[in-house]
Short mmCIF file of C-alpha atoms in Angstrom, two decimals:
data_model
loop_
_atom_site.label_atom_id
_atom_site.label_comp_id
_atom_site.label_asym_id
_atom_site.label_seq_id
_atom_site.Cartn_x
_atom_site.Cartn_y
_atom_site.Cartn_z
CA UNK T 731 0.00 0.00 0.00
CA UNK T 732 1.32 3.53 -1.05
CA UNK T 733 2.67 5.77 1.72
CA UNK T 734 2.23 9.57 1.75
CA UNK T 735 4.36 11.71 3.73
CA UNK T 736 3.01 14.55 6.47
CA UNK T 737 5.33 17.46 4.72
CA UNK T 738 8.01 18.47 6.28
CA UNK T 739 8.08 15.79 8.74
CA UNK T 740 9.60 12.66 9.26
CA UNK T 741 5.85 10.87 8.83
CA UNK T 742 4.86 8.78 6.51
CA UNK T 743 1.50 7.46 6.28
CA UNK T 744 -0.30 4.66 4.20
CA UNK T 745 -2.96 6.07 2.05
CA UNK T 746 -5.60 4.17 3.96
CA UNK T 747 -5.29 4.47 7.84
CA UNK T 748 -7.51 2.17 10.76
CA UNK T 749 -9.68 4.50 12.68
CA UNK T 750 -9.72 2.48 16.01
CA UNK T 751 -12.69 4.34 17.69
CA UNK T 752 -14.85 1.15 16.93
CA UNK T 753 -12.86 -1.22 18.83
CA UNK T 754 -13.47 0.93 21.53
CA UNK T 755 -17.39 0.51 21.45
CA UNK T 756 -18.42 2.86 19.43
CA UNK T 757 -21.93 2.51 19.72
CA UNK T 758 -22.14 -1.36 20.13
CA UNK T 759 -19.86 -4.12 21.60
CA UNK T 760 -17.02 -5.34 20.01
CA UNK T 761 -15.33 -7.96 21.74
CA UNK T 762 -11.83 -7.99 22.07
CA UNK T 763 -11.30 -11.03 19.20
CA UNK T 764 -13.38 -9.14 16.99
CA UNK T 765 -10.93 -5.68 17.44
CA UNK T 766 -7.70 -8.20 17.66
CA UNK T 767 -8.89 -9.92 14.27
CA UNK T 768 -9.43 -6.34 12.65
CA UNK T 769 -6.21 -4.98 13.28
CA UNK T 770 -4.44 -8.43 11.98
CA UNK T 771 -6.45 -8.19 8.89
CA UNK T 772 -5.31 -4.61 7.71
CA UNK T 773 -1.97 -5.17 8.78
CA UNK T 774 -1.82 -7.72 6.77
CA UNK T 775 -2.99 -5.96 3.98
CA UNK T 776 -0.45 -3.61 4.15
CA UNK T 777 -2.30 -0.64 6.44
CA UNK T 778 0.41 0.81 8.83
CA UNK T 779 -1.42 4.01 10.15
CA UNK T 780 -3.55 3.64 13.27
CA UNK T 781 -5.03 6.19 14.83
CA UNK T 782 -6.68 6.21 18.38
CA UNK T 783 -7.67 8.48 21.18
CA UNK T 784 -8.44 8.57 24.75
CA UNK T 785 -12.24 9.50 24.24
CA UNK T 786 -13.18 6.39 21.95
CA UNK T 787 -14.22 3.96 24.83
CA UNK T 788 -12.70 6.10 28.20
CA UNK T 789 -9.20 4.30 26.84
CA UNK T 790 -10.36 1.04 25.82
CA UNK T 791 -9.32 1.52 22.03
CA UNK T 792 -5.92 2.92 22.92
CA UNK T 793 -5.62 0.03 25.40
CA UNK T 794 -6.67 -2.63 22.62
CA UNK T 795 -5.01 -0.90 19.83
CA UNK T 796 -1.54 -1.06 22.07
CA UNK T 797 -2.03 -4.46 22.76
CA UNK T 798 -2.73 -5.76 18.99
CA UNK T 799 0.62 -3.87 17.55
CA UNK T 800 2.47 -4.90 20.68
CA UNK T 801 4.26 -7.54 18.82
CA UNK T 802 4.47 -5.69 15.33
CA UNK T 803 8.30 -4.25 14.58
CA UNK T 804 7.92 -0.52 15.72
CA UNK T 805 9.52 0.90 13.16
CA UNK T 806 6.72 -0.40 10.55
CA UNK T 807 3.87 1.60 11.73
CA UNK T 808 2.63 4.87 12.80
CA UNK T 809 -0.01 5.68 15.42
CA UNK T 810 -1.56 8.72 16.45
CA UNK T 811 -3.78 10.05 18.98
CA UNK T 812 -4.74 12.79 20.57
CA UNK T 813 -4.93 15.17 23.59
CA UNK T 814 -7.62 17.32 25.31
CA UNK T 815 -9.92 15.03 26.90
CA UNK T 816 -7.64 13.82 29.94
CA UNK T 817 -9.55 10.57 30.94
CA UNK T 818 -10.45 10.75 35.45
CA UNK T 819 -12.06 9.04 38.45
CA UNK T 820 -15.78 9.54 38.07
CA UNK T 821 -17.26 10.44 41.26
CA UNK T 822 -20.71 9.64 40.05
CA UNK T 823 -21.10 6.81 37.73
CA UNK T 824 -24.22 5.80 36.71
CA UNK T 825 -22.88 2.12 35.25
CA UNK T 826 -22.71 3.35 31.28
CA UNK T 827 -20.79 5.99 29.07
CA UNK T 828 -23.52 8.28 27.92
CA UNK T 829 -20.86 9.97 24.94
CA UNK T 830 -21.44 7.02 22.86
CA UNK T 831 -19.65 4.53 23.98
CA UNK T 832 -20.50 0.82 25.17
CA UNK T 833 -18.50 0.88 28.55
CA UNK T 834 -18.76 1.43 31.84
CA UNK T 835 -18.69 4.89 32.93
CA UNK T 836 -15.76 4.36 35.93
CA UNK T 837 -13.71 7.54 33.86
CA UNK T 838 -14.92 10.49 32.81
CA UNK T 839 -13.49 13.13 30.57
CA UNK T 840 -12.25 16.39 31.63
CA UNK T 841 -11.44 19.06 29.06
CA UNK T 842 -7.69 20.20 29.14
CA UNK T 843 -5.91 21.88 26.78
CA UNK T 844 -3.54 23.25 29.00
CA UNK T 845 0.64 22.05 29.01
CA UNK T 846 0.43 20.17 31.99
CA UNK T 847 -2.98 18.59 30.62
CA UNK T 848 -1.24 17.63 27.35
CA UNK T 849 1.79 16.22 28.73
CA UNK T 850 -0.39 14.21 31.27
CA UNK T 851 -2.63 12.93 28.01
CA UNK T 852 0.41 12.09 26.42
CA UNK T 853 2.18 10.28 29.28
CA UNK T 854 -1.50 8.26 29.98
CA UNK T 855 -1.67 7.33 26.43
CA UNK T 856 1.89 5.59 26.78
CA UNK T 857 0.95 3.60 29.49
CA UNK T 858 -2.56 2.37 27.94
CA UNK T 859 -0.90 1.43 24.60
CA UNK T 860 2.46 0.51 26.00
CA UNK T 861 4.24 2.00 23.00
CA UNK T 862 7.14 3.80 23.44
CA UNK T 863 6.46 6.89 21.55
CA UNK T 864 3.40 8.58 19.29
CA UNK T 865 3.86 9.65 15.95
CA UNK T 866 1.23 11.80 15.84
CA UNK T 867 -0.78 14.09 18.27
CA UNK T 868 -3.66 15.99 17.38
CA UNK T 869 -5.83 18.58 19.49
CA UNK T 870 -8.79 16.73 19.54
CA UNK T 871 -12.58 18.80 19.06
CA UNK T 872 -10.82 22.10 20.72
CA UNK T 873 -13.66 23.77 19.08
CA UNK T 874 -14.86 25.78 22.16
CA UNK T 875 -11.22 26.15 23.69
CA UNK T 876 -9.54 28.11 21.14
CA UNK T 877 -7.29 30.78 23.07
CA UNK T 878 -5.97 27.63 25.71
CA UNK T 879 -5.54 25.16 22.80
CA UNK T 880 -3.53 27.59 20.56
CA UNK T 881 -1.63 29.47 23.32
CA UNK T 882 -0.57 26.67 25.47
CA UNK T 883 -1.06 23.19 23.73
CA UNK T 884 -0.59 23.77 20.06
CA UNK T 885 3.05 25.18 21.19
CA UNK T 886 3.90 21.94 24.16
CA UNK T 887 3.17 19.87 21.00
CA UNK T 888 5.78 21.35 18.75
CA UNK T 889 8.33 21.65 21.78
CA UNK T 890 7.72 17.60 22.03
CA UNK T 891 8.11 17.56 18.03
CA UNK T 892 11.55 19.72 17.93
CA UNK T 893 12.78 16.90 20.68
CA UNK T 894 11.54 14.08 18.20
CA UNK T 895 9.53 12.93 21.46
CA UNK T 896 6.66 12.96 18.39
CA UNK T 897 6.95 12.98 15.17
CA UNK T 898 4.30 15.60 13.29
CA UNK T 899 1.15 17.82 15.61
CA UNK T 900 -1.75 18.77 14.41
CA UNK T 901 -5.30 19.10 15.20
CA UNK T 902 -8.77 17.23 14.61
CA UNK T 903 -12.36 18.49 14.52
CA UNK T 904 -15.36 18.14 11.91
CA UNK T 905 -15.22 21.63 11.26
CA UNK T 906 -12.36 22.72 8.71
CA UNK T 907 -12.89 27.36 9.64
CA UNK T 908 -10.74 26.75 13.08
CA UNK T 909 -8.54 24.18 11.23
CA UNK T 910 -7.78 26.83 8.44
CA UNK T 911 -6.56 28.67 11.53
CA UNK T 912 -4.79 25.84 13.14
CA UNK T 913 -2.52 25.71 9.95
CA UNK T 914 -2.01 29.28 9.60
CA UNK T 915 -1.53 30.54 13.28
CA UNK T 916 0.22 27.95 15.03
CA UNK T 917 3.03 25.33 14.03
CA UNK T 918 0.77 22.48 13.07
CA UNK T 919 1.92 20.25 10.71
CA UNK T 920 -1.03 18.34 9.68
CA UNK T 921 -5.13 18.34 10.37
CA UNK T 922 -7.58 15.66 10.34
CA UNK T 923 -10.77 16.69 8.75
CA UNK T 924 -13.89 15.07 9.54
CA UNK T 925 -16.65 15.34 6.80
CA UNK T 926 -15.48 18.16 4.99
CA UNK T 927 -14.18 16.94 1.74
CA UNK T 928 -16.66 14.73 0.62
CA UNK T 929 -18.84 14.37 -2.34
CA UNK T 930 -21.76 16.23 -0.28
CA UNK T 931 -19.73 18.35 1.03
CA UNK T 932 -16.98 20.54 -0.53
CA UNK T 933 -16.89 23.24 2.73
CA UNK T 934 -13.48 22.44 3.57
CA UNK T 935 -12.43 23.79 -0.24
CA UNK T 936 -13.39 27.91 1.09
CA UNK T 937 -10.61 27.33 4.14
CA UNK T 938 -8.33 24.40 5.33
CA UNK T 939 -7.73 23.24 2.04
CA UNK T 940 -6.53 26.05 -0.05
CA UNK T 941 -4.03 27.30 3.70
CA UNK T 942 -2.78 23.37 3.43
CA UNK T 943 -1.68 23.98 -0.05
CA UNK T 944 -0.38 27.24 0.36
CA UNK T 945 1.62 26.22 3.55
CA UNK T 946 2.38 22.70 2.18
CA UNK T 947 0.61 20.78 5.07
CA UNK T 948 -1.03 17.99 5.19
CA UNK T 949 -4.79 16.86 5.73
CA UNK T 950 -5.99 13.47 6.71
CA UNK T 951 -9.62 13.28 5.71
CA UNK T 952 -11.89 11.17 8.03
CA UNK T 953 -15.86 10.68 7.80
CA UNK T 954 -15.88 10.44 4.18
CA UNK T 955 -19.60 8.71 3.92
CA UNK T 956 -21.12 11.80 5.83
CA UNK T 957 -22.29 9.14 8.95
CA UNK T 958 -24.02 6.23 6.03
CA UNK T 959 -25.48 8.66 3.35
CA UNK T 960 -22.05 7.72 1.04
CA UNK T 961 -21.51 3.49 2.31
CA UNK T 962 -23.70 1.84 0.10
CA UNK T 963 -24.35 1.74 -3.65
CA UNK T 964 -27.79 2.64 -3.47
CA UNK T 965 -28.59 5.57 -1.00
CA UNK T 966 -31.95 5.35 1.06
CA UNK T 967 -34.06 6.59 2.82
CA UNK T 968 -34.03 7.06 6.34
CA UNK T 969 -29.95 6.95 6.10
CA UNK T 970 -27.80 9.01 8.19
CA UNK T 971 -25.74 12.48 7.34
CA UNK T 972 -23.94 13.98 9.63
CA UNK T 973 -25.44 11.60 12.41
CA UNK T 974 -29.11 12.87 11.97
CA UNK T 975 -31.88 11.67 9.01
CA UNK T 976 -30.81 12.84 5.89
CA UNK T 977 -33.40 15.39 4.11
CA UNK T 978 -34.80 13.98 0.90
CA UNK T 979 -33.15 16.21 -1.35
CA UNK T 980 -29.18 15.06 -0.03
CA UNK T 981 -30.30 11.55 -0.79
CA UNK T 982 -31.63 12.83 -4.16
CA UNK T 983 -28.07 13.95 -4.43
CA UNK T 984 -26.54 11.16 -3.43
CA UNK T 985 -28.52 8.81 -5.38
CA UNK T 986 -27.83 11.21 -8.89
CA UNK T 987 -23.75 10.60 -8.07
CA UNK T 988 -24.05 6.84 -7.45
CA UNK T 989 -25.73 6.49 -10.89
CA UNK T 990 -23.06 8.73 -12.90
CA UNK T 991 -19.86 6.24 -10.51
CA UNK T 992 -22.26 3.08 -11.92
CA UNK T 993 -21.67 4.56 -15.58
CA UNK T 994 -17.69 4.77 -14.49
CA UNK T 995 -17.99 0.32 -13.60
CA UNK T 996 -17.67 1.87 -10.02
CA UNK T 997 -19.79 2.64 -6.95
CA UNK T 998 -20.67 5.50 -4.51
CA UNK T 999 -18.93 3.88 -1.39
CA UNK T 1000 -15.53 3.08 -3.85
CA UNK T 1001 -15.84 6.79 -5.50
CA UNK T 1002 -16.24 8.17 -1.75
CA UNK T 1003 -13.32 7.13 0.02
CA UNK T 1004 -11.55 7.89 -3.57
CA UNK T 1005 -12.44 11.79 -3.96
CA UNK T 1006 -10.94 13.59 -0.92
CA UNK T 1007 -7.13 12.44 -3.08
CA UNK T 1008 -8.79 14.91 -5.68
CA UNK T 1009 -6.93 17.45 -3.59
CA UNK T 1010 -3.32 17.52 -3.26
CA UNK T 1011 -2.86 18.34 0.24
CA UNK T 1012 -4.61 15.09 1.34
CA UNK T 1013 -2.41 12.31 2.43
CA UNK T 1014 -4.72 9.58 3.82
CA UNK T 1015 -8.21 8.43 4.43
CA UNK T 1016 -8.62 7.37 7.60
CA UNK T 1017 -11.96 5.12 8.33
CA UNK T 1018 -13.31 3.17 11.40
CA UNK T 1019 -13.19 -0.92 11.12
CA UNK T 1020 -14.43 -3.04 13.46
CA UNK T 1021 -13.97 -6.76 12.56
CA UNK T 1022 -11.85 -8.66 9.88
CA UNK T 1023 -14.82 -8.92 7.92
CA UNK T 1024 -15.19 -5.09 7.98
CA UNK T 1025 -11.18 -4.81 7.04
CA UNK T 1026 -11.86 -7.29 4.12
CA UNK T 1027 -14.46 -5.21 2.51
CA UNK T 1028 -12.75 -2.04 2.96
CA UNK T 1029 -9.58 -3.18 1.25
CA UNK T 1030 -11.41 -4.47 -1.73
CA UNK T 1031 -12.94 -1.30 -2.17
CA UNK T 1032 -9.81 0.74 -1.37
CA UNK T 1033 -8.40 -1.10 -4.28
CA UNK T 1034 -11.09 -0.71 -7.09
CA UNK T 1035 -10.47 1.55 -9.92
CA UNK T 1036 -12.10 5.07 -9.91
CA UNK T 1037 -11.46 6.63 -13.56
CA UNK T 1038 -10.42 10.22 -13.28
CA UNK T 1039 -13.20 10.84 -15.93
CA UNK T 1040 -15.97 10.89 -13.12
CA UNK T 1041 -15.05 13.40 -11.06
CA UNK T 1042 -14.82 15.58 -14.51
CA UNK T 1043 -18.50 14.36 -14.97
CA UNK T 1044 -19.92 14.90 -11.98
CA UNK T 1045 -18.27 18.91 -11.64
CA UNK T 1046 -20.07 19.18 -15.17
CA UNK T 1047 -23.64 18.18 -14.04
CA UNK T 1048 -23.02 19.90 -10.68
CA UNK T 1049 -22.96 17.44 -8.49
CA UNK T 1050 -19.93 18.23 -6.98
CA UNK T 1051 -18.12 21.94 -6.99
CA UNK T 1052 -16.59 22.99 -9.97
CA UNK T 1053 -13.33 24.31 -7.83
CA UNK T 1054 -12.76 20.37 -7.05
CA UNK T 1055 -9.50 20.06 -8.68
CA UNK T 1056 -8.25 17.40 -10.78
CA UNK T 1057 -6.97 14.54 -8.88
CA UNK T 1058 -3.18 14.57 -7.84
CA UNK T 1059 -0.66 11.33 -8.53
CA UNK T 1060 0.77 10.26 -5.41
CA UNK T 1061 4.63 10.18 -5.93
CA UNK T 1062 5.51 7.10 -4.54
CA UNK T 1063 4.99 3.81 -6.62
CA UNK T 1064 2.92 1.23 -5.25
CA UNK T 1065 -0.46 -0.44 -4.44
CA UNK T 1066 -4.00 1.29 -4.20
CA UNK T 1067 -6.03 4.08 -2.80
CA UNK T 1068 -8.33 3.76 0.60
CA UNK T 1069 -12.07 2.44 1.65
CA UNK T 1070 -13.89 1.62 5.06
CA UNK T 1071 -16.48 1.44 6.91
CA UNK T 1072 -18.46 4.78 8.19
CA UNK T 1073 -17.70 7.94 10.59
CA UNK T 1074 -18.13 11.16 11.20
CA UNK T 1075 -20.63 13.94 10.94
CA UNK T 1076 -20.48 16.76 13.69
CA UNK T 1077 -20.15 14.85 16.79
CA UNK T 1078 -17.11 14.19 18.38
CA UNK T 1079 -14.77 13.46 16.31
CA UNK T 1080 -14.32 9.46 16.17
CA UNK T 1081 -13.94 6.69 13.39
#
């Protein structure tokens, strides 16, 4: 599988990354063969970016996640999570996580963007993984804590960057305005953008995009299929955007692409995880995958052929903005593009 690099950093990531908030019980079980059997699966097919984060299960993906590459050669793979949520004793639990989750509520999360706060989240994340380092560490949904995430934890990331303690820093949130900002007012090297740069929704193309191009950073794009609207061929109704019902006229939408990707021999959940590497600045696709079976399906579509020729089509019948540039060859020789399961929409950021 092709690696991309994070510019200007030693990072390099594979073009399809394993977003590990499902193992963590994102919104059902998923026993701990199930999240064990996913991670073998896309390691063996060649995925080597894994990204995690405190939030997805009060720790339980970072601990699983830790324990499936345990035995993996370190040097191979990349991981990333993510700071801001420090995870604490709950002094009332009620027996259940109420953010989502499918665990018991014995933690609870405690905003903290401050440098103590990160260094604590980073230290805690060691211990649950057991990894020695983190490649990556993104702010994670700072949206509301701005002035403290900028000021005191965008700049006790870089000073753990310039003493290679991490690799590249960044930030994450399904909104790409404050990530525009992120790139262009503090040393962030990469963002992860959450339902921004798909083919509903071209938002991120007004902001992040065009300051990751002109600063020559990078963007991983998450929540590609909009929360469902984008996973199947054959868009319904009653499916999910953005985590609510989507209005008849978005699965209109989405139903009028899927037929012009079925005259390009492909489909809407293929052409999907294909477009956001219409834009240059992307590097990877990240995407949440819970079992083996899950991993399997994702890979197959991740390596299906999208012909250039659609995305030309669908800017000239409007389907998708007509600023969507033409798709950019990755550098490096090698396998194929990205696919997965489902994500994001304007929750808290989680695959």
């Amino acid at each position: 599988m092709r690696r991309r690099e994070i510019p200007n950093t030693p990072v390099r990531l594979t073009e399809l990354g394993f977003g590990a908030s499902t193992i963590g019980n994102l919104y059902r079980v998923t026993s701990a063969h199930e999240a064990a059997s996913a991670v073998d699966v896309a390691w063996n097919a060649g995925v080597r970016y894994f990204d995690t984060a405190p939030h997805y299960g009060l720790g339980l993906s970072e601990h699983r996640l830790g324990a499936a590459l345990r035995d993996r050669p370190r040097d191979e793979y990349v991981v990333s999570s993510k700071v801001g949520r420090l995870l604490v004793p709950n002094e009332r639990p009620s027996g259940l996580d109420t953010e989502g989750f499918v665990v018991r509520d014995d933690l609870r999360r405690q905003w903290d963007f401050s440098r103590d706060g990160v260094l604590r989240s980073v230290e805690d994340t060691l211990n649950r993984t057991g990894l020695d380092r983190l490649d990556v560490v993104y702010l994670h949904d700072p949206d509301n804590h701005w002035k403290q995430a900028a000021e005191e934890a965008m700049p006790t990331l870089a000073t753990l960057r310039d003493q290679e303690v991490v690799g590249a820093i960044g930030a994450g949130m399904n909104q790409s305005a404050m990530l525009a900002r992120f790139l262009r007012e503090t040393p962030a090297d990469v963002v992860m953008l959450a339902g921004r740069y798909t083919l509903l929704d071209q938002s991120a193309l007004d902001d992040v995009l065009p300051a990751a191009r002109e600063l020559g950073r990078g963007v991983v794009a998450v929540g590609v299929f909009n929360s469902g609207l984008l996973s199947q061929d054959r868009p319904m109704e009653g499916m999910k955007y953005d985590y609510q019902s989507a209005p008849p006229q978005l699965v209109a939408r989405a139903r009028a692409i899927a037929e012009v990707c079925a005259r390009y021999g492909t489909t809407l959940p293929t052409a999907a995880i294909a477009f956001p590497f219409t834009h240059p600045s992307v590097v990877n696709v990240t995407l949440g995958m819970r079992n083996g079976g899950q991993v399997e399906r994702n890979i197959g579509l991740a390596r299906a052929h999208v012909p250039s020729e659609l995305w030309e089509d669908l800017r000239a019948r409007g389907l998708i903005r007509a600023d969507v540039p033409a798709a950019a060859p990755c550098a490096e020789a090698g396998g194929a593009g990205p696919n997965a399961e489902h994500t994001h929409g304007r929750g808290p950021l989680c695959h």
